[in-house]
mmCIF file of C-alpha atoms in Angstrom:
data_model
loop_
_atom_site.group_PDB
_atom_site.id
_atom_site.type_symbol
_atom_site.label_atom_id
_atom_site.label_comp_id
_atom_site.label_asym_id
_atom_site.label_seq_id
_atom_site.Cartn_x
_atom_site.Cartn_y
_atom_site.Cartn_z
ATOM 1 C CA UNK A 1 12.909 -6.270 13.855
ATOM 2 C CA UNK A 2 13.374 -2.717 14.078
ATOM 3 C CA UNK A 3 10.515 -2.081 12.188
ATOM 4 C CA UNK A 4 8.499 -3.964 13.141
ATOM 5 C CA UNK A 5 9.208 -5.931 16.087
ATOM 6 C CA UNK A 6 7.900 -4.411 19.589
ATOM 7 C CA UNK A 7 7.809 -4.972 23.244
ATOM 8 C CA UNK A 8 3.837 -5.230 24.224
ATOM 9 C CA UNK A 9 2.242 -4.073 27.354
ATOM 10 C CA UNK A 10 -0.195 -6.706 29.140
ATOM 11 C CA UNK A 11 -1.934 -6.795 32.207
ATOM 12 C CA UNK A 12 0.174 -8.795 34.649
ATOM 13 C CA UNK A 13 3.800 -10.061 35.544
ATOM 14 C CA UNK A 14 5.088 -10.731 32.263
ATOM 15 C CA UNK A 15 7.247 -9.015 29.428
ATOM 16 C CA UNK A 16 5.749 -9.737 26.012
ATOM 17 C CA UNK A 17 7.962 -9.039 22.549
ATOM 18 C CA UNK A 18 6.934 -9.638 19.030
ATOM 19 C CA UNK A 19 9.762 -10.120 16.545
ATOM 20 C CA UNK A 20 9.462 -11.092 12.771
ATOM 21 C CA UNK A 21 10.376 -14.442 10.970
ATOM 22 C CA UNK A 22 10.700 -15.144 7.265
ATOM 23 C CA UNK A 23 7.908 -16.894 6.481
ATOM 24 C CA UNK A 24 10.157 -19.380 4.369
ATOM 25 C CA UNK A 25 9.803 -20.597 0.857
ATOM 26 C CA UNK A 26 7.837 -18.004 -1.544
ATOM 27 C CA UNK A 27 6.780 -18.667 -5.290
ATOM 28 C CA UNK A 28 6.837 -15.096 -7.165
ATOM 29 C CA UNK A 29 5.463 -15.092 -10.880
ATOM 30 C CA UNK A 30 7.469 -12.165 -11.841
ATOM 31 C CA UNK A 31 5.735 -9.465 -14.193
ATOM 32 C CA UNK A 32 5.984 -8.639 -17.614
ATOM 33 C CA UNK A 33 8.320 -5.828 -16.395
ATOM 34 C CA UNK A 34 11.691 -7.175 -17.720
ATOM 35 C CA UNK A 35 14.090 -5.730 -15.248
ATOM 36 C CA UNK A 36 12.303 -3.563 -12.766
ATOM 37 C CA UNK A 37 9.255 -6.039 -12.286
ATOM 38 C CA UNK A 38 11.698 -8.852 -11.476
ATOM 39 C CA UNK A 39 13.571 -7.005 -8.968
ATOM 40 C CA UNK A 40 10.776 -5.241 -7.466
ATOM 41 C CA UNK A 41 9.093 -8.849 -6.473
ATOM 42 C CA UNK A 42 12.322 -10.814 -5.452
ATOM 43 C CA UNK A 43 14.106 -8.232 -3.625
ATOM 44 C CA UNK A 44 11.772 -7.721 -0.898
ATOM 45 C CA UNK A 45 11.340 -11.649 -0.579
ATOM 46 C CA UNK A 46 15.005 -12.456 -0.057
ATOM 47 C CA UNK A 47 16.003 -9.131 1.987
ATOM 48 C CA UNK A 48 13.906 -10.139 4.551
ATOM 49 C CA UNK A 49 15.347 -13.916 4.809
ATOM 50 C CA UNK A 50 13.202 -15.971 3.105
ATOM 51 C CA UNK A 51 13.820 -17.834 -0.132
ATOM 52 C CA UNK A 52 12.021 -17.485 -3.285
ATOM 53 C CA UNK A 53 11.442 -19.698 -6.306
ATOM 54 C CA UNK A 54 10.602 -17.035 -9.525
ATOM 55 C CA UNK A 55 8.478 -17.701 -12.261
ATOM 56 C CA UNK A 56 9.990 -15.839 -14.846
ATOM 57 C CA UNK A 57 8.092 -13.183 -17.560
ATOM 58 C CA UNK A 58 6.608 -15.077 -20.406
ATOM 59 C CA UNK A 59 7.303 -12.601 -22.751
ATOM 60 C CA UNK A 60 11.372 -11.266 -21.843
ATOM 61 C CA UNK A 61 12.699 -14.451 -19.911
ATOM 62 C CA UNK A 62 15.968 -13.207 -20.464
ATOM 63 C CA UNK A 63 16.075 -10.309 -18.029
ATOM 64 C CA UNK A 64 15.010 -13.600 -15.311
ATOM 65 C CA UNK A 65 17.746 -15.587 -16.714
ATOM 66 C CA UNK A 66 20.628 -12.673 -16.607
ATOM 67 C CA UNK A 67 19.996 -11.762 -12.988
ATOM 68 C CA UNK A 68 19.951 -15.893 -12.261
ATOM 69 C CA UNK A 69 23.346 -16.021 -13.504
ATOM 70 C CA UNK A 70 24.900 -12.711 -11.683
ATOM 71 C CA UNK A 71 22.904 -14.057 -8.415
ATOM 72 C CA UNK A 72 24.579 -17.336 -8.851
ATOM 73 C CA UNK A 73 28.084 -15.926 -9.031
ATOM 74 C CA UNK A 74 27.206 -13.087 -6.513
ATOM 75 C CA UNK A 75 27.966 -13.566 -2.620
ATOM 76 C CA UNK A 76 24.444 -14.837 -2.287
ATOM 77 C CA UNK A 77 24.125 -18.281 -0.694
ATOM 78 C CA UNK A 78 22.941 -20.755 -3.151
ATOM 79 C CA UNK A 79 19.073 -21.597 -3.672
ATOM 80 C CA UNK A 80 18.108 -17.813 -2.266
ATOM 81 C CA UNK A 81 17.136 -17.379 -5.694
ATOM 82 C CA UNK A 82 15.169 -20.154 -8.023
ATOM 83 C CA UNK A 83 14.442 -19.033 -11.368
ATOM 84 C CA UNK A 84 12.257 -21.255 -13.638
ATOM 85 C CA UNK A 85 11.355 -20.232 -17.236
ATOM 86 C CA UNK A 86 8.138 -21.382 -19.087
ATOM 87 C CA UNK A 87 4.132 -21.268 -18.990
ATOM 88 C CA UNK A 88 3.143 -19.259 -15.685
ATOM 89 C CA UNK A 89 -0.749 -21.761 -16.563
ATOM 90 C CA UNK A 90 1.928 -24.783 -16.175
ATOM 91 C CA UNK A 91 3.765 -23.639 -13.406
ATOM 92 C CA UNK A 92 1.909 -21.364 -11.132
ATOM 93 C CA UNK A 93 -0.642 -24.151 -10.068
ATOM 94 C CA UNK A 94 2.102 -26.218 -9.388
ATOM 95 C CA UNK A 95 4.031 -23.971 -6.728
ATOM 96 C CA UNK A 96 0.082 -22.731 -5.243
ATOM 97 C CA UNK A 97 -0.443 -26.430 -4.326
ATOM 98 C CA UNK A 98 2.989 -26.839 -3.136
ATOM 99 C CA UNK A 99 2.896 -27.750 0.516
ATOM 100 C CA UNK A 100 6.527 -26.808 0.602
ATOM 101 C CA UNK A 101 6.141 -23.149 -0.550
ATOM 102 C CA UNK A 102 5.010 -21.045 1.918
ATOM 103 C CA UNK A 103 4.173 -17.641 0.591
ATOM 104 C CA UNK A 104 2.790 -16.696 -3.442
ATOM 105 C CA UNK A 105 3.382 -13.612 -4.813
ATOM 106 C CA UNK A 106 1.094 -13.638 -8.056
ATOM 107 C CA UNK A 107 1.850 -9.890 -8.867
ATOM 108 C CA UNK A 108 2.802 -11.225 -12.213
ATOM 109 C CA UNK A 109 -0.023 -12.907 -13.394
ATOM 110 C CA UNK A 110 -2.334 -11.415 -15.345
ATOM 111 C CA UNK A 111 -5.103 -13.927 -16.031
ATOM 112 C CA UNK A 112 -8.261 -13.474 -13.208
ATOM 113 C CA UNK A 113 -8.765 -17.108 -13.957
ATOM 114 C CA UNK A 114 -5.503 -17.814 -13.154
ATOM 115 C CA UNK A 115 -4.604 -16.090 -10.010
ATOM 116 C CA UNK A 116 -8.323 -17.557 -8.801
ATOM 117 C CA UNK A 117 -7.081 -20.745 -9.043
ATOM 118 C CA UNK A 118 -3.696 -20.164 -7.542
ATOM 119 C CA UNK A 119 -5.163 -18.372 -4.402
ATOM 120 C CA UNK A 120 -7.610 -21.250 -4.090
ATOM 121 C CA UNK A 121 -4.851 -24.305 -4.459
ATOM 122 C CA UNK A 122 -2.732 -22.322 -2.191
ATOM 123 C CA UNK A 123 -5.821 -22.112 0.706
ATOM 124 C CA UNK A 124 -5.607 -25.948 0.940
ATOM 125 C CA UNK A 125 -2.194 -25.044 3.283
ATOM 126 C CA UNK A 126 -2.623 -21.508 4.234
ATOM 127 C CA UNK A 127 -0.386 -19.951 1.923
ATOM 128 C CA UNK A 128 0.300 -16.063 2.726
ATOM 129 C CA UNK A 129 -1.157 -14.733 -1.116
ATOM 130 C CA UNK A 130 0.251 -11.389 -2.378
ATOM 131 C CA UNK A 131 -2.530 -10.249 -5.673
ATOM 132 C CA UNK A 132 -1.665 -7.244 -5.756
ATOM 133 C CA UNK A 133 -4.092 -4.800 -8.787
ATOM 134 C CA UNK A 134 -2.020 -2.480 -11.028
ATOM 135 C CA UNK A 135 1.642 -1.894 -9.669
ATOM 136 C CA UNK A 136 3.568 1.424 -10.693
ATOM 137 C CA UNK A 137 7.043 0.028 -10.610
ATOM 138 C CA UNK A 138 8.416 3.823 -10.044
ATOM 139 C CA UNK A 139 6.243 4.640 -6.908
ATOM 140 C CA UNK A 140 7.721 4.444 -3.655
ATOM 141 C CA UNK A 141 7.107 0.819 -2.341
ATOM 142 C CA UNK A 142 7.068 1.383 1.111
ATOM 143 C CA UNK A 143 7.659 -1.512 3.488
ATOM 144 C CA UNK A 144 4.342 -3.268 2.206
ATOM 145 C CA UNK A 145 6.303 -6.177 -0.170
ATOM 146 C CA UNK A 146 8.341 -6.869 2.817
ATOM 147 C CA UNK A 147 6.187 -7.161 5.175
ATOM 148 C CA UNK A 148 4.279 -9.301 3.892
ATOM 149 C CA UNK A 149 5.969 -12.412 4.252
ATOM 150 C CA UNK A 150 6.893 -12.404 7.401
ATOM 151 C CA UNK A 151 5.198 -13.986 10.526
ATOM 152 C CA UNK A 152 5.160 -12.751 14.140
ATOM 153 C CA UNK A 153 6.606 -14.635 17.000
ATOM 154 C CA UNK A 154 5.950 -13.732 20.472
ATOM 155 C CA UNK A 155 7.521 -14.617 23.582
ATOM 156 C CA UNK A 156 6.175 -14.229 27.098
ATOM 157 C CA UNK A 157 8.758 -13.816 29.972
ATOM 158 C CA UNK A 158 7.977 -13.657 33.679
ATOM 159 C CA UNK A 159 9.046 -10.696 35.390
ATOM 160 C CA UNK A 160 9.915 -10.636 38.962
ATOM 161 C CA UNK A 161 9.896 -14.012 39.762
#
């Protein structure tokens, strides 16, 4: 909220603030990036309230796997974190078309076909779609991944009444 809530100035007897919600559930296809891939996708999901459900890496599952097993014996409330292994081609339509997942994060998948076909199965609810191009895992993410999945609420008050 501190980033990026605000208090807006309008044109009459009211007091307008904008806060930010978790958007809610939010399918992630992790990247191949064992470790720092994973992390870099979930982390910003969950530290800003929502829930995630993680496809993980094809090709090093077990990285996914590990951190499933320290989150689930961590202080972290149970079904933050939802880590499925297997084909992201099987899966990642699935959670698109979802109408219970709110938010896809396809940063992992590297087929064009693919992610085309996830970001139009996930239009048919208005998903919030994250497709991001290259990602340098070392840069400085900025708030960007956060931000993303969150939605503004705004609340009018009268003043002086």
């Amino acid at each position: 909220a501190a980033v990026r809530g605000a208090a807006n100035p309008v044109a009459g007897p009211y007091f307008n603030l904008s806060s930010p919600e978790p958007t809610g559930v939010v399918a992630v296809i992790a990247p191949a990036d064992p470790l720092l891939g994973l992390v870099s996708v979930v982390a910003p999901v969950i530290v800003t309230g929502n829930t995630c459900v993680v496809v993980a890496s094809e090709r090093s599952p077990l990285a996914s796997i590990t951190l499933a097993e320290v989150l689930a014996t961590s202080d972290l409330p149970g079904g933050v974190v939802n880590v499925l292994t297997g084909h992201q081609a099987e899966l990642a339509p699935w959670l698109a078309a979802h109408m219970d997942v709110n938010g896809l994060d396809l940063t992992g998948v590297e087929d064009a076909d693919l992610a085309l076909s996830c970001e139009q199965a996930a239009a048919e609810n208005l998903k919030r779609v994250l497709r991001p191009s290259r990602q340098d895992w070392t840069a400085d993410p900025g708030t960007g991944r956060m931000t993303r999945f969150l939605e503004t609420k705004t609340v009018w008050h009268p003043v002086g009444v």
